[in-house]
XYZ file of C-alpha atoms in Angstrom:
640
model
C 57.267 138.351 165.729
C 57.079 135.433 167.829
C 55.761 138.423 170.947
C 54.445 139.376 168.764
C 52.126 136.349 168.514
C 51.789 135.667 172.312
C 51.469 139.125 173.428
C 48.227 139.080 171.281
C 47.209 135.803 173.220
C 47.701 137.603 176.331
C 45.550 141.165 174.968
C 42.408 139.266 173.559
C 42.703 137.328 176.580
C 42.112 140.506 178.552
C 38.966 141.618 176.939
C 37.604 138.115 177.883
C 38.098 137.643 180.938
C 35.081 134.872 181.436
C 36.634 133.020 178.120
C 38.726 129.644 178.964
C 42.136 129.104 177.485
C 42.733 130.800 174.537
C 44.889 129.428 171.334
C 46.357 130.902 168.639
C 48.731 130.154 165.872
C 51.950 131.163 166.699
C 53.846 131.606 162.823
C 50.011 133.065 161.762
C 50.781 136.001 163.818
C 54.188 135.847 163.266
C 53.237 137.342 159.364
C 52.009 140.978 160.326
C 53.561 143.042 163.317
C 51.404 143.286 166.961
C 50.974 147.199 165.416
C 49.520 146.540 162.671
C 46.932 143.767 164.279
C 46.296 145.986 166.765
C 44.927 149.645 164.246
C 42.471 149.207 161.512
C 44.120 150.665 158.518
C 42.516 149.824 155.522
C 45.111 147.350 153.904
C 44.671 145.175 156.914
C 41.251 145.360 157.727
C 40.307 142.239 156.651
C 43.143 140.929 158.141
C 42.295 142.061 161.602
C 39.320 140.412 161.314
C 40.670 137.051 160.073
C 43.084 137.333 162.453
C 41.081 137.625 165.881
C 38.412 135.166 164.404
C 40.657 132.960 164.136
C 41.465 133.408 168.586
C 38.055 132.695 169.028
C 37.657 132.648 172.512
C 34.163 130.487 172.620
C 35.884 127.331 170.769
C 37.065 125.483 174.283
C 33.321 126.738 175.060
C 32.342 123.847 172.735
C 34.915 120.959 173.858
C 33.217 120.673 177.062
C 30.725 118.843 175.416
C 32.189 116.515 173.536
C 35.453 116.207 175.167
C 35.770 113.094 177.314
C 38.455 115.259 180.003
C 36.987 118.607 180.733
C 40.583 120.796 179.448
C 38.046 124.520 181.198
C 38.101 124.249 185.399
C 34.895 126.267 185.324
C 32.565 125.955 188.172
C 29.628 124.622 186.030
C 31.187 122.005 185.016
C 33.127 120.758 188.665
C 29.895 121.493 189.966
C 27.443 119.857 187.727
C 26.263 116.628 190.227
C 28.079 116.858 192.946
C 26.755 117.768 196.242
C 27.257 121.078 196.673
C 29.296 121.095 200.166
C 32.168 123.806 201.883
C 34.983 121.718 201.571
C 33.848 121.068 197.578
C 32.946 124.581 197.229
C 36.556 125.381 198.693
C 38.567 122.982 195.854
C 36.822 124.563 193.199
C 37.406 128.104 194.421
C 40.769 127.161 194.533
C 40.920 125.955 191.481
C 39.680 128.665 190.233
C 42.245 131.381 191.789
C 44.962 128.990 190.546
C 43.541 129.248 186.969
C 43.032 132.956 187.364
C 46.524 133.531 188.000
C 48.003 131.600 185.789
C 45.940 133.186 183.092
C 46.591 136.768 184.360
C 50.907 136.230 184.595
C 52.375 137.904 181.896
C 55.943 136.780 182.867
C 57.304 133.703 181.893
C 58.359 132.831 185.527
C 55.407 133.593 186.905
C 53.559 131.590 184.333
C 55.886 128.451 185.478
C 54.296 129.477 189.161
C 51.282 129.258 188.802
C 51.722 126.063 186.907
C 53.426 124.494 189.295
C 50.666 125.457 191.725
C 48.093 124.102 188.756
C 50.012 120.623 189.217
C 48.883 120.330 192.545
C 45.641 120.377 191.858
C 44.367 120.008 188.495
C 44.092 116.489 187.332
C 46.744 115.749 184.545
C 43.706 115.382 181.927
C 42.960 118.605 182.455
C 46.324 120.679 182.349
C 46.668 119.929 178.245
C 45.824 123.565 176.954
C 47.745 125.135 179.810
C 51.318 122.994 178.620
C 50.031 124.070 175.540
C 49.797 128.029 176.503
C 53.042 127.284 178.655
C 55.002 125.923 175.483
C 53.396 128.727 172.689
C 55.531 131.321 175.251
C 57.819 129.432 176.103
C 58.929 128.831 171.753
C 58.087 133.117 171.921
C 61.057 133.494 174.347
C 63.260 131.095 172.203
C 65.941 130.219 174.943
C 64.973 126.995 175.788
C 63.135 124.937 172.847
C 64.210 121.282 175.023
C 61.657 123.239 177.590
C 59.563 124.286 174.885
C 59.518 120.392 173.322
C 58.906 118.985 176.373
C 55.976 120.845 177.431
C 53.882 120.729 173.568
C 54.815 117.190 174.303
C 53.143 116.347 177.966
C 49.995 118.869 176.007
C 49.600 115.942 172.973
C 50.027 113.199 175.496
C 46.931 114.780 176.723
C 45.367 116.080 173.629
C 46.148 113.300 171.839
C 44.549 110.905 174.387
C 41.538 112.856 174.474
C 41.072 113.265 170.524
C 41.787 109.536 169.863
C 39.024 108.243 172.593
C 35.910 110.784 171.392
C 33.360 109.315 169.560
C 33.070 111.880 166.856
C 35.096 111.414 163.677
C 35.845 115.226 163.670
C 36.695 116.233 166.970
C 36.918 119.436 168.010
C 39.973 118.450 170.087
C 41.662 118.646 166.848
C 42.242 122.012 166.353
C 44.329 122.349 169.067
C 45.816 118.732 168.598
C 47.396 120.365 165.172
C 48.195 123.455 166.949
C 50.384 121.326 169.560
C 52.152 119.529 166.599
C 52.710 122.735 164.827
C 54.437 123.493 168.084
C 56.375 120.041 168.741
C 57.101 120.494 165.098
C 58.930 124.463 165.443
C 60.580 122.933 169.025
C 62.332 120.367 166.828
C 63.473 122.333 164.189
C 65.367 124.722 167.176
C 66.842 121.604 168.218
C 67.963 120.423 164.517
C 66.227 117.532 165.241
C 64.545 118.414 160.996
C 63.377 114.267 160.911
C 60.938 114.215 163.798
C 59.690 118.085 162.844
C 58.643 117.038 159.480
C 57.028 114.059 161.143
C 55.223 116.303 163.247
C 54.581 118.861 161.231
C 53.377 116.227 158.256
C 50.800 114.699 161.236
C 49.644 118.605 161.976
C 49.187 119.042 158.156
C 47.238 115.941 157.802
C 45.193 116.642 160.524
C 44.022 120.067 159.406
C 43.095 118.439 156.032
C 40.540 116.873 157.418
C 39.859 119.521 159.574
C 38.972 121.851 156.391
C 35.585 119.869 155.827
C 34.616 120.146 158.764
C 31.772 122.403 159.156
C 32.033 122.385 162.835
C 35.084 124.679 162.040
C 35.140 128.239 159.467
C 38.384 128.347 157.557
C 38.993 131.628 159.748
C 40.172 128.834 162.192
C 41.737 126.969 160.317
C 43.608 128.814 157.766
C 46.026 130.740 160.161
C 47.445 127.219 161.843
C 47.038 125.798 157.960
C 49.533 128.812 157.138
C 51.927 128.152 160.184
C 52.581 124.762 159.576
C 53.129 125.031 155.759
C 55.704 127.928 156.706
C 57.571 125.844 158.945
C 57.845 122.806 156.359
C 59.362 125.079 154.439
C 62.048 126.000 156.937
C 62.538 122.252 157.691
C 62.804 121.041 154.773
C 64.854 123.883 153.434
C 67.289 123.264 156.136
C 67.561 119.503 154.912
C 68.529 120.859 151.729
C 65.291 119.755 150.337
C 64.651 123.288 148.651
C 62.609 122.685 145.578
C 60.104 120.449 148.055
C 60.151 123.252 150.767
C 59.092 125.927 147.299
C 55.334 123.733 147.076
C 54.994 124.126 150.743
C 56.164 128.467 150.649
C 54.151 128.549 147.550
C 51.057 126.869 149.766
C 51.261 129.527 152.636
C 51.390 132.242 149.361
C 48.279 131.062 148.535
C 46.787 130.985 152.244
C 48.237 134.810 153.260
C 46.344 135.641 149.139
C 43.028 134.012 150.932
C 42.827 135.723 153.889
C 44.643 139.747 152.935
C 44.103 142.325 151.644
C 44.518 142.351 147.891
C 46.955 145.000 148.061
C 48.339 144.406 151.765
C 51.923 145.498 152.343
C 52.133 141.514 154.129
C 50.924 140.383 150.847
C 54.058 141.936 149.136
C 56.696 140.997 151.552
C 55.091 137.463 150.974
C 55.415 137.853 146.885
C 59.479 139.227 147.453
C 60.315 136.101 150.139
C 59.024 133.389 147.235
C 60.730 135.421 145.282
C 64.067 135.596 147.069
C 63.499 131.568 147.529
C 63.693 131.302 144.233
C 66.568 133.212 143.836
C 68.829 130.853 146.389
C 67.927 127.923 144.042
C 69.350 130.616 141.372
C 65.214 129.895 139.306
C 65.463 133.060 138.377
C 62.704 132.725 135.495
C 60.327 131.397 138.227
C 61.583 134.207 140.568
C 60.657 136.902 138.034
C 56.693 137.414 138.216
C 57.145 137.231 142.518
C 59.464 139.679 143.095
C 57.100 142.176 140.223
C 54.233 141.748 142.511
C 56.239 142.427 145.601
C 57.190 145.662 143.807
C 53.588 146.485 142.254
C 52.081 145.989 145.906
C 54.805 148.054 147.495
C 54.404 150.674 145.109
C 50.887 151.557 145.410
C 50.259 151.389 149.133
C 53.863 152.442 150.506
C 55.193 155.089 147.273
C 57.921 154.830 145.146
C 60.874 156.416 147.672
C 60.064 153.653 150.567
C 62.575 150.944 152.026
C 60.259 148.062 150.607
C 60.022 149.688 147.778
C 64.031 149.466 147.743
C 64.200 146.274 148.865
C 62.562 145.062 145.191
C 64.468 146.887 143.307
C 67.319 145.708 144.859
C 65.985 141.965 144.836
C 64.943 142.563 140.905
C 68.227 144.094 139.927
C 69.699 140.144 141.247
C 67.070 138.641 139.521
C 67.363 140.433 136.210
C 71.737 139.615 136.160
C 71.109 135.933 136.854
C 68.987 136.545 133.671
C 71.774 138.481 131.942
C 69.397 141.111 131.301
C 72.441 142.948 132.851
C 71.035 146.692 131.804
C 67.986 146.578 133.144
C 69.653 145.232 136.373
C 71.457 148.061 136.400
C 68.819 150.256 136.229
C 66.901 148.679 139.188
C 70.110 148.797 141.117
C 70.358 152.332 141.143
C 66.840 152.550 141.575
C 67.206 151.200 144.372
C 70.588 152.496 146.039
C 68.504 156.337 145.743
C 65.950 155.136 148.602
C 68.418 153.354 150.627
C 70.799 156.621 150.865
C 68.017 158.824 151.652
C 66.459 156.565 154.641
C 70.609 156.446 154.994
C 70.575 152.776 154.975
C 74.356 152.754 154.994
C 74.652 148.460 155.378
C 72.330 147.996 152.703
C 73.322 150.720 150.608
C 77.339 148.666 150.340
C 75.713 146.250 149.417
C 73.621 147.052 146.814
C 76.815 149.399 145.731
C 78.504 146.348 145.574
C 76.043 144.857 143.572
C 76.218 147.617 140.870
C 79.985 146.839 140.059
C 79.565 143.591 139.669
C 76.590 144.312 137.171
C 79.402 146.713 135.856
C 81.929 144.128 135.155
C 78.795 141.688 133.470
C 78.328 144.445 131.113
C 82.100 144.173 130.305
C 82.785 148.371 132.025
C 85.759 146.853 134.099
C 87.310 150.779 134.982
C 84.175 151.727 136.096
C 83.644 148.957 137.814
C 86.730 149.132 139.412
C 86.364 152.531 140.231
C 82.991 151.922 141.922
C 84.524 149.580 144.526
C 87.313 151.683 145.018
C 85.609 154.049 146.496
C 83.041 151.826 148.215
C 86.515 149.804 150.208
C 86.923 153.314 152.080
C 83.661 152.879 153.807
C 84.457 149.420 154.929
C 86.209 148.448 158.531
C 89.577 146.231 157.451
C 88.841 143.028 158.765
C 84.812 143.195 157.544
C 83.502 140.619 155.231
C 82.250 143.340 153.303
C 85.898 144.370 153.082
C 86.653 140.780 151.853
C 83.430 140.328 149.048
C 84.902 143.919 148.300
C 88.270 142.033 146.743
C 86.595 139.223 145.314
C 84.686 141.745 142.729
C 88.026 143.337 142.247
C 89.885 140.557 141.481
C 86.847 139.663 138.845
C 87.317 142.946 137.213
C 91.127 142.501 137.237
C 91.050 139.203 135.552
C 88.709 140.333 133.054
C 91.470 142.923 131.915
C 93.930 139.706 132.374
C 95.628 141.569 135.067
C 96.073 138.365 136.972
C 98.843 139.432 139.529
C 97.002 142.587 140.609
C 94.086 139.718 140.497
C 95.876 137.765 142.790
C 97.409 139.974 145.078
C 93.450 141.277 145.959
C 92.207 137.018 146.145
C 94.922 136.774 148.517
C 94.281 140.286 150.610
C 90.105 138.710 150.793
C 91.678 135.217 152.143
C 93.082 136.735 154.774
C 89.824 138.272 155.530
C 87.859 135.687 155.299
C 90.294 132.709 156.775
C 89.676 135.390 160.088
C 85.624 134.805 159.618
C 85.282 130.824 158.899
C 83.821 130.016 162.707
C 81.949 132.647 162.865
C 80.124 132.795 159.164
C 80.772 129.476 157.762
C 78.354 129.824 155.172
C 79.447 133.581 154.199
C 82.669 132.422 154.196
C 82.253 128.962 152.140
C 80.102 130.996 148.911
C 83.058 133.219 149.052
C 85.478 130.459 148.563
C 83.695 129.336 146.236
C 83.696 132.344 143.723
C 87.706 132.777 144.540
C 87.890 129.275 143.591
C 86.275 130.239 140.046
C 88.559 133.130 139.278
C 90.941 130.687 139.967
C 90.005 128.570 137.730
C 89.790 131.335 134.962
C 93.775 131.960 135.771
C 94.227 128.377 134.808
C 94.943 128.081 138.713
C 93.596 124.634 139.129
C 95.609 123.343 142.230
C 93.788 126.134 144.256
C 90.729 126.348 142.788
C 90.538 122.887 143.958
C 91.590 123.451 147.291
C 89.338 125.817 147.715
C 86.954 124.408 146.975
C 87.712 121.503 149.369
C 87.598 124.098 152.480
C 84.009 125.025 151.178
C 82.644 121.608 151.104
C 84.173 121.144 154.860
C 82.275 123.816 155.837
C 79.343 123.039 153.930
C 79.238 119.636 155.128
C 78.712 120.509 158.549
C 75.679 122.926 157.892
C 72.345 120.716 157.165
C 70.269 123.697 155.268
C 73.733 123.904 153.203
C 72.931 120.152 151.739
C 72.320 121.499 147.869
C 75.136 123.404 148.470
C 77.850 120.357 149.207
C 76.219 118.861 146.165
C 77.404 121.888 143.549
C 80.827 121.923 144.978
C 81.299 118.227 145.105
C 80.010 118.628 141.328
C 82.697 121.436 141.022
C 85.606 119.901 142.390
C 85.076 116.109 140.494
C 84.742 118.519 137.013
C 88.211 120.025 137.943
C 89.719 116.837 139.124
C 88.996 115.536 135.861
C 89.747 118.175 133.391
C 93.099 118.042 135.346
C 93.461 113.759 134.301
C 93.019 113.255 137.892
C 90.238 110.723 136.521
C 89.696 108.441 139.826
C 89.904 110.853 142.414
C 87.259 112.443 139.925
C 84.166 110.063 139.645
C 83.762 109.885 144.003
C 83.265 113.404 143.588
C 80.721 113.402 141.075
C 78.384 110.383 142.199
C 78.026 112.102 145.744
C 77.266 115.295 143.679
C 74.749 113.594 141.390
C 72.869 112.001 145.381
C 72.084 115.080 146.601
C 71.350 117.203 144.377
C 68.771 114.771 142.919
C 67.481 115.111 147.194
C 67.531 118.139 146.872
C 66.168 119.449 143.155
C 64.947 116.115 142.126
C 65.928 113.616 139.647
C 65.132 115.409 136.921
C 67.160 119.109 137.693
C 69.609 120.340 134.517
C 72.492 120.464 137.114
C 71.878 116.707 137.989
C 71.896 115.733 134.558
C 75.296 117.559 134.118
C 77.003 116.066 136.680
C 75.637 112.587 135.126
C 76.792 113.609 131.990
C 80.504 114.277 133.999
C 80.691 110.998 135.571
C 79.537 109.501 132.435
C 83.014 110.984 130.481
C 85.184 109.403 133.723
C 83.019 105.585 133.462
C 84.772 105.912 129.118
C 88.348 107.595 130.803
C 88.358 104.173 133.220
C 87.556 102.038 130.865
C 84.177 101.488 131.854
C 81.836 102.185 128.735
C 78.415 99.939 130.364
C 78.470 102.225 133.210
C 79.266 105.249 131.340
C 76.152 104.453 128.781
C 74.071 103.820 131.633
C 74.542 107.196 133.131
C 74.469 109.334 129.901
C 71.368 107.888 129.147
C 70.365 109.023 132.727
C 71.486 112.648 131.264
C 69.536 112.498 128.280
C 66.152 111.976 130.088
C 66.795 115.168 132.253
C 67.961 117.296 129.238
C 64.671 115.861 127.221
C 62.432 116.946 130.550
C 64.683 119.833 131.321
C 65.676 121.553 128.841
C 64.071 119.911 125.464
C 65.080 117.299 122.903
C 66.262 119.251 120.593
C 68.351 121.770 123.306
C 72.168 121.845 122.868
C 72.751 119.664 125.528
C 70.160 116.752 125.484
C 71.542 115.906 121.618
C 75.045 116.439 123.252
C 74.027 113.787 125.275
C 72.423 111.662 122.916
C 75.893 111.952 121.408
C 77.694 110.883 124.684
C 75.505 107.860 124.661
C 76.451 106.925 120.880
C 80.519 107.056 122.457
C 79.758 104.759 125.133
C 77.873 102.448 122.773
C 80.813 103.058 120.380
C 83.512 101.683 122.909
C 81.187 98.652 124.290
C 81.519 97.623 120.172
C 77.751 97.521 119.440
C 78.069 99.857 116.514
C 73.777 99.496 115.520
C 73.231 100.738 118.570
C 76.643 103.476 118.825
C 75.017 104.866 114.622
C 71.183 104.782 116.066
C 71.867 107.204 118.732
C 74.927 109.268 116.371
C 71.816 109.373 113.950
C 69.984 110.922 116.696
C 72.551 114.037 116.442
C 72.474 114.552 112.953
C 68.616 114.696 113.035
C 69.167 117.543 116.103
C 72.042 119.503 114.359
C 70.037 119.671 110.897
C 66.768 121.091 112.887
C 68.826 124.177 114.041
C 69.525 124.966 110.319
C 72.628 127.588 109.338
C 73.497 128.658 112.672
C 74.319 125.035 113.507
C 76.083 123.953 110.382
C 79.665 123.422 112.008
C 78.013 120.765 114.175
C 75.913 119.454 111.954
C 78.751 118.565 109.843
C 80.607 117.019 112.902
C 78.622 115.277 113.859
C 77.562 113.714 109.704
C 81.202 112.592 109.599
C 80.868 111.011 113.751
C 78.370 108.938 112.123
C 80.237 107.871 108.573
C 83.655 106.652 110.892
C 80.947 104.894 112.856
C 79.152 103.243 109.960
C 82.989 102.286 108.655
C 83.550 100.566 111.695
C 80.911 98.251 111.849
C 81.680 97.268 108.108
C 84.763 96.180 109.519
C 83.676 94.246 112.376
C 80.877 92.797 110.746
C 83.880 91.501 107.826
C 86.451 90.496 110.519
C 83.283 88.582 112.377
C 82.656 86.802 109.052
C 85.639 85.987 108.940
C 86.032 84.367 111.759
C 82.899 82.203 111.660
C 83.726 80.760 108.192
C 86.252 77.914 107.557
C 90.089 78.388 106.910
C 90.270 77.298 102.888
C 93.448 74.749 102.255
C 95.953 75.922 101.236
C 97.933 73.092 97.760
C 100.892 71.943 99.905
C 98.516 71.097 102.757
C 96.185 68.592 100.656
C 98.883 67.254 99.057
C 100.381 66.654 102.625
C 96.942 64.468 103.595
C 95.732 63.040 100.146
C 99.260 60.978 100.861
C 98.669 60.068 104.251
C 95.197 59.350 103.323
C 96.989 56.978 100.217
């Protein structure tokens, strides 16, 4: 995709040999193939027009008028107000030839050689756009992000200086400045310098936001670069584990595409699927569904029912329906996907779709059918492949549901044996597999093994910056299992860490954060820290009210937990107040919550009894003790 961007840059330059250095936005061109940009199919007519107008080859000519330092080396500028002596003319000709050599260079080596020759004749202030073009070429090659960063930073020093010194409040130099900042953000991302990348991209976003209202530029100039920045912000924040925030930028990138692409463009279909996949990654299947359905609708209309893109949409739709526990729909979509993948000979995709199908059969309770499917699939895999490991995990899942624990454990041992050898090569895949295996051991009450596997997952995920949300989830799981097995003191640091990581990744009002706080509060109560327990239970209640609603069962349970914490502190009036809300909550659920309501009423009565006893004891302590007859007689004698 990077190659497509730079090829388009070069191709358009050939069409306009008299224009100075062209500007392109790498990532927006990346969103489609070079082939689609140079062929005017009905679906892409509007997109081609938008992309080509983005390049706006006479834009740099306008820079001459307003820039205090000119980036062009045209003969007209250099000859203004200068005596036309032969030596001057020779220098002008030499510069013109060097510029032409640089612009006509196709390979990276030729460009670097031409640029080196230019450095000996050109002022530093004249090399800004050449540095930007070289940075784009290096980014397209993708082999040396350090060198990309170096050229982009050099371009920034030149462009930023001119943009700052210009007298115009909305300088036309701001557009290449924004492109340079976006390139710096991309280079830092590949260098895993995520904070620096975020800083450059945020600044690029601010520059572009100011330019949106500038009549000097049309939206055709700004929108593609803005798309590139939004998409890069999505990548960076995802890599930092801030997935909820990242999705906002991916949604904005999609909105830009909706404005610039034809309504039924296949690229728009793929963009919708990308958003659906991002929501699936954070297990938000409800939000993922409409985007996946939109992708399917577009691809069916443009490519037909039997296209590979439609098959991919259907497979993703099956996963979404599984997450929504609509397993029959999930299996139906999966089977439709398999037919098309088989027709096109997509064996690796078909294999994974068949594994998905087996898991859907397990969810529907069709264990024998699932095992039969998996036995057929396993014959298609290599002995040490990760796909084979996944098949044995699914097999173990089916056997566990049949209470065939010894067979299930044997399958898991085979899977772990394969995964042990893949840990260095595929740490993310192995970590996720260990998490799933851990849950199966947990279902068999093998808690020590389950915790051990989760800790191995945690050690792998902690080394992957983009998996910080998973680190939070695994920490939460370890904390819960330690709490369950009575290792309360060990559980607390895992739960505390999980709460902080999940807040950063998903936001402070995410249901998962509330669940962790509930477990942390229970741990604090076990450790006789009721005040800390009351505080985190209150956090949990606020989160549940926002994410699930105050009448949800989990919200009511959080309210009951607060009551328990206040009762442990001896603050019975507060405990009674919260328990009364629990009673009201279960009462609102009607006959379906009859048992919960009865239990809540009983707890409320017990709290009232304890409160009465507590008041009585307090009064007794406050009143003076009555004197006995003997004590009274002794005091009378003393007085006599």
